[in-house]
Coordinates of C-alpha atoms in Angstrom, one line a residue:
Chain L
M1 CA 132.2 33.9 161.9
S2 CA 128.9 35.2 163.8
E3 CA 127.6 38.6 162.5
E4 CA 127.9 39.8 166.1
S5 CA 131.4 39.2 166.7
S6 CA 132.7 42.6 166.4
G7 CA 136.0 41.1 165.1
S8 CA 134.1 39.9 161.9
K9 CA 133.1 43.7 161.3
R10 CA 135.4 45.8 158.9
K11 CA 135.5 49.4 160.2
V12 CA 135.0 52.6 158.2
E13 CA 136.4 55.7 158.8
V14 CA 136.3 59.1 157.2
C15 CA 139.8 61.3 157.6
F16 CA 138.7 65.1 156.9
S17 CA 142.1 66.2 156.4
P18 CA 145.7 65.4 155.5
A19 CA 146.7 67.0 158.7
L20 CA 144.7 64.1 160.6
F21 CA 145.8 61.5 158.2
P22 CA 148.3 59.9 160.9
V23 CA 145.6 60.2 163.7
Y24 CA 143.4 57.6 161.4
F25 CA 146.5 55.5 159.9
Q26 CA 147.3 52.9 163.1
D27 CA 147.8 49.9 160.8
K28 CA 149.2 49.6 157.1
N29 CA 147.0 46.6 156.3
C30 CA 144.0 48.7 155.3
A31 CA 142.5 50.4 152.1
V32 CA 143.1 54.3 151.7
V33 CA 140.5 55.9 148.9
V34 CA 142.0 59.3 148.7
I35 CA 139.3 61.5 147.6
D36 CA 139.6 65.0 145.8
V37 CA 136.5 65.6 144.0
F38 CA 137.1 69.1 143.0
R39 CA 139.7 67.8 140.9
A40 CA 142.2 66.0 141.2
T41 CA 140.9 62.4 141.9
S42 CA 138.2 63.0 139.4
A43 CA 141.0 64.0 136.8
I44 CA 143.1 61.1 137.5
C45 CA 139.9 58.9 137.3
S46 CA 139.2 60.7 133.3
A47 CA 142.7 60.0 132.6
I48 CA 142.5 56.4 133.3
D49 CA 139.3 56.4 131.8
N50 CA 141.1 57.9 128.3
G51 CA 144.0 55.7 128.0
V52 CA 146.4 57.3 130.4
T53 CA 148.6 54.3 131.3
G54 CA 149.9 55.7 134.3
V55 CA 149.7 58.7 136.5
I56 CA 152.8 59.3 138.7
P57 CA 151.7 61.6 141.7
V58 CA 154.3 64.2 143.1
A59 CA 153.8 66.4 145.9
T60 CA 155.5 69.6 144.9
I61 CA 156.2 71.9 142.2
D62 CA 159.9 70.8 142.0
E63 CA 159.5 67.6 141.8
A64 CA 157.2 68.2 139.1
Y65 CA 159.8 70.1 137.2
E66 CA 162.3 67.9 137.6
Y67 CA 160.0 65.1 135.8
K68 CA 159.2 67.8 133.0
E69 CA 162.9 68.1 132.4
K70 CA 163.2 64.4 131.9
G71 CA 160.8 65.2 129.0
F72 CA 157.2 63.7 130.8
L73 CA 153.8 65.2 130.2
V74 CA 153.4 66.9 133.6
G75 CA 150.0 68.7 135.2
A76 CA 150.4 71.1 137.8
E77 CA 147.7 72.7 139.8
R78 CA 148.0 75.5 142.6
Q79 CA 145.0 77.6 143.9
A80 CA 142.5 75.8 141.4
E81 CA 144.6 77.2 138.3
V82 CA 147.3 75.6 135.9
V83 CA 150.6 76.4 137.3
E84 CA 152.7 78.6 134.4
G85 CA 155.0 76.5 132.3
F86 CA 153.6 72.9 132.7
D87 CA 151.0 71.1 130.2
F88 CA 147.7 71.0 131.8
G89 CA 146.1 71.2 135.3
N90 CA 143.9 68.8 137.2
S91 CA 140.5 69.4 134.8
P92 CA 139.3 66.1 133.6
I93 CA 138.0 67.5 130.7
T94 CA 141.6 67.9 129.5
F95 CA 141.9 63.9 129.2
K96 CA 138.7 63.4 126.8
S97 CA 140.3 64.4 123.3
G98 CA 142.4 61.2 124.3
K99 CA 145.6 62.7 123.3
F100 CA 147.5 61.5 126.5
S101 CA 146.4 58.1 125.6
G102 CA 149.0 55.3 125.9
Q103 CA 150.9 57.3 128.0
D104 CA 152.4 58.0 131.0
I105 CA 151.7 61.5 132.9
V106 CA 152.9 63.6 136.1
L107 CA 150.6 65.4 138.2
T108 CA 151.0 67.8 141.1
T109 CA 147.8 69.4 142.5
T110 CA 147.3 71.8 145.9
N111 CA 145.5 68.8 147.7
G112 CA 145.1 65.3 146.4
T113 CA 148.5 64.4 145.1
K114 CA 149.7 65.3 148.5
A115 CA 147.3 63.2 150.2
V116 CA 148.0 59.9 148.0
E117 CA 151.9 60.9 148.9
L118 CA 150.9 60.5 152.9
A119 CA 149.0 57.3 152.4
K120 CA 151.4 55.5 150.3
E121 CA 152.2 53.4 152.8
A122 CA 149.0 51.5 153.1
S123 CA 148.6 48.0 151.5
N124 CA 146.0 49.4 149.1
V125 CA 145.6 52.6 147.9
V126 CA 142.4 53.9 145.9
I127 CA 141.6 56.7 144.1
G128 CA 137.9 57.6 144.7
S129 CA 135.6 59.8 142.6
F130 CA 131.9 60.3 141.8
A131 CA 132.6 59.0 138.7
N132 CA 133.6 55.7 139.8
L133 CA 131.4 55.5 143.2
D134 CA 130.1 52.0 142.5
A135 CA 133.5 50.8 141.0
V136 CA 135.3 51.7 144.1
C137 CA 132.7 50.2 146.3
K138 CA 133.0 47.1 144.7
Y139 CA 136.5 47.1 145.2
L140 CA 136.7 47.7 148.4
E141 CA 134.2 44.7 149.2
R142 CA 136.4 42.4 147.5
L143 CA 139.3 43.6 149.5
D144 CA 137.8 43.0 152.5
K145 CA 139.8 45.2 155.1
D146 CA 139.0 48.3 157.0
V147 CA 138.6 51.4 155.2
I148 CA 139.8 54.9 155.3
L149 CA 138.1 57.2 153.2
F150 CA 140.6 60.0 152.9
C151 CA 139.5 63.3 152.1
A152 CA 142.2 65.7 150.7
G153 CA 140.3 68.8 152.1
W154 CA 141.3 72.4 150.9
K155 CA 144.8 73.5 152.6
D156 CA 144.3 70.6 155.4
R157 CA 140.4 72.1 156.2
F158 CA 137.5 70.2 156.1
N159 CA 135.5 70.4 152.9
L160 CA 132.2 69.4 151.8
E161 CA 132.6 67.9 148.4
D162 CA 134.8 65.2 149.4
T163 CA 132.7 64.6 152.9
L164 CA 129.8 63.6 150.4
F165 CA 131.7 61.5 148.3
A166 CA 132.8 59.6 151.6
G167 CA 129.0 59.8 152.1
A168 CA 128.4 58.4 149.3
V169 CA 130.7 55.2 150.1
V170 CA 129.7 54.5 153.4
E171 CA 126.3 54.4 152.6
K172 CA 127.1 51.6 149.7
L173 CA 129.4 49.9 151.9
A174 CA 126.6 49.5 154.7
E175 CA 124.4 47.3 152.7
N176 CA 126.9 45.0 153.1
L177 CA 127.1 43.8 156.7
R178 CA 130.6 43.1 156.8
F179 CA 131.3 46.8 156.9
A180 CA 128.8 47.6 160.0
D181 CA 131.7 49.2 162.4
L182 CA 131.1 52.9 161.5
Q183 CA 133.0 55.2 163.4
D184 CA 131.5 58.9 164.3
S185 CA 133.1 60.5 161.1
A186 CA 131.4 57.5 158.9
I187 CA 128.0 58.2 160.0
A188 CA 128.4 61.9 159.7
S189 CA 129.6 61.9 156.2
K190 CA 126.8 59.3 155.1
D191 CA 123.9 61.5 157.2
L192 CA 125.1 64.6 155.0
Y193 CA 125.5 62.7 151.8
L194 CA 121.6 61.3 152.1
K195 CA 120.5 65.1 152.4
A196 CA 123.0 66.6 149.8
K197 CA 122.4 63.3 147.5
D198 CA 119.3 64.6 145.3
D199 CA 121.0 67.5 144.7
L200 CA 124.6 67.4 144.8
F201 CA 125.2 70.5 142.6
G202 CA 122.7 72.7 144.8
F203 CA 123.8 71.6 148.1
L204 CA 127.3 72.4 147.1
S205 CA 126.1 76.0 146.1
E206 CA 127.7 77.5 149.1
S207 CA 130.9 75.5 149.5
S208 CA 133.8 77.2 149.4
H209 CA 135.5 75.5 146.7
R210 CA 132.6 75.5 144.6
K211 CA 132.3 79.2 144.7
R212 CA 136.4 79.3 144.1
L213 CA 135.9 77.6 140.8
S214 CA 132.7 79.1 140.1
K215 CA 135.1 82.3 139.7
L216 CA 137.2 80.8 137.9
N217 CA 134.3 79.5 135.1
L218 CA 134.9 76.0 135.7
E219 CA 131.1 75.1 136.1
E220 CA 131.6 72.2 133.3
D221 CA 134.4 70.5 135.2
I222 CA 132.1 71.3 138.6
L223 CA 129.1 69.0 136.7
Y224 CA 131.4 66.4 135.3
C225 CA 133.0 66.0 138.9
L226 CA 129.7 65.7 140.0
K227 CA 128.2 62.9 137.6
L228 CA 128.2 59.5 139.4
N229 CA 129.3 56.5 137.6
Q230 CA 130.8 57.6 134.6
S231 CA 133.5 55.0 134.9
K232 CA 134.0 51.3 135.8
N233 CA 137.8 51.5 136.2
V234 CA 139.3 52.0 140.1
P235 CA 142.6 53.7 139.8
V236 CA 145.1 52.3 142.5
L237 CA 149.0 53.3 143.4
L238 CA 151.2 50.6 142.7
N239 CA 154.7 51.5 143.1
G240 CA 154.6 54.9 143.1
K241 CA 152.4 55.0 140.3
I242 CA 148.4 55.2 139.8
V243 CA 147.5 52.5 137.2
K244 CA 143.9 50.7 136.5
G245 CA 143.5 48.7 139.2
Chain N
M1 CA 128.8 99.0 156.6
S2 CA 126.7 97.1 154.0
E3 CA 125.4 93.5 154.6
E4 CA 127.0 92.7 151.2
S5 CA 130.1 93.6 152.1
S6 CA 132.2 90.3 153.1
G7 CA 134.7 92.6 155.4
S8 CA 131.7 93.1 157.6
K9 CA 130.5 89.7 158.1
R10 CA 132.2 87.5 160.7
K11 CA 133.3 84.1 159.5
V12 CA 132.3 80.7 161.6
E13 CA 134.4 77.6 161.3
V14 CA 134.3 74.2 163.2
C15 CA 137.6 72.9 164.1
F16 CA 137.0 69.1 164.5
S17 CA 140.0 67.8 166.1
P18 CA 142.6 69.2 168.6
A19 CA 145.2 68.3 165.8
L20 CA 143.5 70.6 163.3
F21 CA 143.7 74.0 165.4
P22 CA 146.7 74.9 164.2
V23 CA 145.2 75.0 160.7
Y24 CA 142.2 76.8 161.8
F25 CA 143.8 79.4 164.2
Q26 CA 145.5 82.3 162.1
D27 CA 144.4 85.0 163.9
K28 CA 144.3 85.7 167.5
N29 CA 141.3 88.1 167.5
C30 CA 138.8 85.6 167.4
A31 CA 136.0 84.2 169.5
V32 CA 137.5 80.1 170.4
V33 CA 134.6 78.3 171.9
V34 CA 135.7 74.8 173.3
I35 CA 133.3 71.8 173.2
D36 CA 133.9 68.7 174.9
V37 CA 130.3 67.5 175.5
F38 CA 131.0 64.4 176.8
R39 CA 131.8 65.3 179.6
A40 CA 134.5 68.1 180.3
T41 CA 132.5 71.3 179.1
S42 CA 129.6 70.1 180.5
A43 CA 131.4 69.7 183.7
I44 CA 132.6 72.9 183.8
C45 CA 129.4 74.5 183.1
S46 CA 128.0 72.8 186.0
A47 CA 130.5 73.6 188.3
I48 CA 130.1 77.2 187.7
D49 CA 126.3 77.0 188.0
N50 CA 126.8 75.5 191.3
G51 CA 128.8 78.1 192.8
V52 CA 132.5 76.8 191.8
T53 CA 134.3 80.5 191.5
G54 CA 137.2 79.0 189.3
V55 CA 138.3 75.9 187.2
I56 CA 142.1 75.8 186.3
P57 CA 142.4 73.7 183.5
V58 CA 145.6 71.6 183.3
A59 CA 146.4 69.3 180.2
T60 CA 148.7 66.7 182.4
I61 CA 148.6 64.3 185.1
D62 CA 151.7 65.2 186.4
E63 CA 150.5 69.0 186.4
A64 CA 147.3 67.6 188.4
Y65 CA 149.2 66.1 191.0
E66 CA 151.3 69.1 191.8
Y67 CA 148.2 71.3 192.5
K68 CA 146.6 68.7 194.7
E69 CA 150.3 68.6 196.6
K70 CA 149.6 72.3 197.2
G71 CA 146.1 71.4 198.8
F72 CA 143.8 72.2 196.0
L73 CA 140.6 70.2 195.1
V74 CA 141.5 68.4 192.1
G75 CA 139.2 66.4 189.1
A76 CA 141.1 64.0 186.9
E77 CA 139.6 61.8 183.7
R78 CA 141.2 59.2 181.5
Q79 CA 139.3 56.8 179.2
A80 CA 136.5 58.2 180.6
E81 CA 136.7 57.0 184.4
V82 CA 138.2 59.0 187.6
V83 CA 142.0 58.8 187.8
E84 CA 143.1 56.7 191.3
G85 CA 144.2 59.2 193.7
F86 CA 142.0 62.3 192.5
D87 CA 139.0 63.7 194.3
F88 CA 136.4 63.4 191.2
G89 CA 136.2 63.0 187.5
N90 CA 134.4 65.2 184.9
S91 CA 131.1 64.1 185.4
P92 CA 128.9 67.2 185.6
I93 CA 126.6 65.6 188.5
T94 CA 129.4 65.6 191.0
F95 CA 129.1 69.8 191.6
K96 CA 125.2 69.4 192.1
S97 CA 125.5 68.9 195.9
G98 CA 127.2 72.3 196.0
K99 CA 130.1 71.1 197.8
F100 CA 132.7 72.8 196.1
S101 CA 130.8 76.0 196.1
G102 CA 132.8 79.2 197.1
Q103 CA 136.0 77.6 195.8
D104 CA 138.7 76.9 192.8
I105 CA 138.9 73.2 191.6
V106 CA 141.6 71.9 189.0
L107 CA 140.7 69.6 186.4
T108 CA 142.1 67.5 183.8
T109 CA 140.5 65.4 181.3
T110 CA 141.4 63.3 178.1
N111 CA 140.2 65.5 175.7
G112 CA 138.5 68.9 177.1
T113 CA 141.4 70.5 179.2
K114 CA 143.8 69.9 176.4
A115 CA 141.9 71.8 174.1
V116 CA 141.4 74.8 176.3
E117 CA 145.6 74.4 176.5
L118 CA 145.5 75.1 172.8
A119 CA 143.3 77.8 172.8
K120 CA 144.4 79.6 175.5
E121 CA 146.0 82.5 173.5
A122 CA 142.8 83.4 171.4
S123 CA 142.0 86.7 172.6
N124 CA 138.4 85.2 174.0
V125 CA 137.9 81.5 174.9
V126 CA 134.3 80.1 175.8
I127 CA 133.6 77.3 177.6
G128 CA 129.7 75.6 175.2
S129 CA 128.0 72.6 176.2
F130 CA 124.6 72.3 175.6
A131 CA 123.7 73.2 179.0
N132 CA 124.5 77.0 177.8
L133 CA 123.8 77.1 174.4
D134 CA 121.5 80.3 174.3
A135 CA 123.7 81.9 177.0
V136 CA 127.2 81.4 174.5
C137 CA 125.2 82.4 171.2
K138 CA 124.3 85.8 172.9
Y139 CA 127.9 86.1 174.4
L140 CA 129.2 85.6 170.8
E141 CA 126.8 87.8 169.2
R142 CA 127.9 90.9 171.8
L143 CA 131.6 90.0 171.2
D144 CA 131.1 90.3 167.5
K145 CA 134.2 88.6 166.4
D146 CA 135.1 85.6 164.1
V147 CA 134.0 82.2 165.5
I148 CA 136.0 79.2 165.8
L149 CA 133.9 76.1 167.5
F150 CA 136.2 73.7 168.6
C151 CA 135.8 70.1 169.1
A152 CA 137.4 68.6 171.5
G153 CA 137.0 65.3 170.0
W154 CA 138.1 61.9 171.2
K155 CA 142.1 61.5 170.9
D156 CA 142.4 63.7 167.7
R157 CA 139.1 62.1 166.2
F158 CA 136.3 63.4 164.9
N159 CA 133.2 63.0 166.9
L160 CA 129.4 63.5 166.7
E161 CA 128.4 65.1 170.1
D162 CA 130.8 67.9 169.8
T163 CA 129.6 68.7 166.1
L164 CA 126.2 68.6 166.8
F165 CA 126.7 71.4 169.6
A166 CA 129.0 73.0 167.0
G167 CA 125.8 72.6 164.6
A168 CA 123.3 74.2 167.4
V169 CA 125.5 77.1 167.4
V170 CA 126.1 78.1 164.0
E171 CA 122.4 77.1 163.4
K172 CA 121.4 80.2 166.3
L173 CA 124.3 82.5 165.1
A174 CA 123.3 82.3 161.3
E175 CA 120.0 83.8 162.3
N176 CA 122.1 86.7 162.8
L177 CA 122.8 88.1 159.5
R178 CA 126.5 89.6 160.9
F179 CA 127.6 86.1 161.5
A180 CA 126.6 84.9 157.5
D181 CA 130.2 83.7 156.4
L182 CA 129.6 80.1 157.3
Q183 CA 132.6 77.9 156.4
D184 CA 132.2 74.5 154.6
S185 CA 132.7 72.6 158.5
A186 CA 129.8 75.2 159.8
I187 CA 127.9 74.2 156.8
A188 CA 128.0 70.7 157.8
S189 CA 127.7 70.8 161.2
K190 CA 124.4 72.8 161.2
D191 CA 123.1 70.2 158.7
L192 CA 124.0 67.6 160.9
Y193 CA 122.6 69.3 163.9
L194 CA 119.0 70.1 162.1
K195 CA 119.0 66.3 161.4
A196 CA 119.6 65.4 164.9
K197 CA 117.7 68.1 166.8
D198 CA 114.6 66.6 167.7
D199 CA 116.0 63.3 169.2
L200 CA 119.8 63.8 170.4
F201 CA 120.1 60.9 172.8
G202 CA 118.6 58.7 169.7
F203 CA 120.9 60.2 167.1
L204 CA 123.8 59.8 169.3
S205 CA 122.7 56.1 170.1
E206 CA 125.5 54.8 167.6
S207 CA 128.1 57.3 168.4
S208 CA 131.3 56.1 169.7
H209 CA 131.5 57.9 172.7
R210 CA 127.8 57.2 174.3
K211 CA 128.6 53.3 173.7
R212 CA 131.7 54.5 175.9
L213 CA 130.0 56.2 178.5
S214 CA 126.6 53.8 178.4
K215 CA 129.5 50.5 179.3
L216 CA 130.2 52.6 182.2
N217 CA 126.8 53.2 183.6
L218 CA 126.9 57.2 182.7
E219 CA 123.5 57.3 181.1
E220 CA 122.3 59.8 183.7
D221 CA 125.2 62.0 182.7
I222 CA 124.7 61.5 179.0
L223 CA 121.1 63.0 179.6
Y224 CA 122.5 65.8 182.1
C225 CA 124.9 66.7 178.8
L226 CA 122.2 66.5 176.4
K227 CA 119.7 68.8 178.0
L228 CA 119.5 72.4 176.7
N229 CA 119.6 75.6 178.1
Q230 CA 119.8 74.3 182.1
S231 CA 122.4 77.7 182.6
K232 CA 122.8 81.4 181.9
N233 CA 126.2 81.2 182.7
V234 CA 129.3 81.5 180.1
P235 CA 132.1 80.3 181.4
V236 CA 135.4 82.0 180.1
L237 CA 139.1 81.6 180.3
L238 CA 140.5 84.4 182.0
N239 CA 144.5 84.4 182.9
G240 CA 144.3 80.5 183.0
K241 CA 141.7 80.0 184.8
I242 CA 138.1 79.5 183.6
V243 CA 135.6 81.7 185.8
K244 CA 132.0 83.3 185.3
G245 CA 132.4 85.4 182.1

C-alpha cells in the first residue's frame, strides 16, 4: 500500500475524559491505551513489574468490598487517599517490597479503573504510564491498529499529566509513517509534551492534581510516576483481568 | 481582599466539547464564552458588526424551517455547507454587504448554535471569536466572574482552532491577577496558543477542520476567522437572542 493512501494510515486520537469516550470509541477493532499517570496506571505497571500476576480492576467501592469478603487483597483509592478498610491505595511504591508477588489483586480508583471498565469492549486494552512509555509504543506498532489514547482525567475533567503522556506516545508513534493520521487532539497533546518534556515535574507544578498530591506529601509518588521507561512490561486487559502482555 | 485568598480569584476553565459541558457548568453564576472559530461565532460577530440587530440561534433544522415559514431570514449549515432551501450558511463574509442590516436573523450550525443552546442557563453567555478577542477579554474583566471558555468542537470532538482562541483569552485574562485560578485545561490552551500565535494559519494547516474547509474552497473564510481584533463588539445572549452586548 502506498504511504499516500489514507486508508493505510493508522489514526491516532486522544480522548481527554471518560465522558467523551463514547464519542471516540466508534470501532471496537482498535487499541485503547488507558492513562492515569497520577497514579492508577503507574501503580498497575509497578504491580506487574513487581510480580503481581493479575490486577482485577473494579469501578465501585461496593464491588471492591465483595472481593475483599472473598479473601482477595484489595486496593481502593478515592480523592487521592486509601479508603478505610482496604489493604492499599494507588501508590506505585506499595508494590516495590514484593509482598504481593505471585498473587492476583483487586483495585478500584477515582478515575483509572473506571476508564478500564469503559474501554473493555475494545479489541486491545493497554495500560500506559511514563514507566512503560517505550514498551507501550512498540506494542502499539506491532498491533498496527488505530489508537485511542484514553486519559482518565479527574472526575471527567481534562488533566495535564495524562495529556502529556498521551503526547509522548503520539511523538513516538508519529516517527512511524504508518501512524500518520494524527487527529487534532493528538497534535495538541504532542505539542504540549514537546514543550514540557525536558522538565515534566516543573511543567506540572501548576497542575491541579500535582497540587492535590503535594498536599498529601506524595512527592515520592509523583517522581516515580514521571520517570520514563523503568519497565519493559505492557499490562493488558484479558478476560476482565490486567496481566503481563 | 488579599490576592493570596483563593476565594478572591476567578477560576478560568476550558471545556473542549459540548459533551463535557455539564461537567464544567456547576454554577450558573459564571460567564460562558461560546467559541466556534470555524465559523459560527466568527459569523455571528460579523453579523453584529454589519448591522444585524439580533441572531436567534436554533439547534435543529426543523426549528430553522419553522422560522423560515414565519418569514424570517434563516441561515443553516451542516457539514460546513449551506443546507438547501436556506438563505445563507455560516460564512462571516455573507454579512459584509450589509444586506441583512437592521434585521433579526435566525441561524443553525453543526456545532456552534448547539453550544449556545447548552450554555443558555448561565448568567452571562458571550460570543467569542478572534475578530473580537480583546473586546471579549475586557468584557470578562468587567463582569469579574468565573469563566468557562466553551469550545464547540466538531461533533463533540476536541478541535484545535477553538482551543487556540480559548488559549488567547486565557493569556490575556491571566495578565489580570483577579483571574489567577487557571485550571489544567486553561494552562494547556494557553501553552498551545503561545506556540501557535505567530502563525495561526500555518499551525492549523494540519487541523482536521481547516482541511475540511480548504476542500470546499473556503480559504477566504479561514483568513477572516483568524484575523484578530477586527471588531469592538461583544455579542451576548439575551432572552434567547444574540445582541450587541
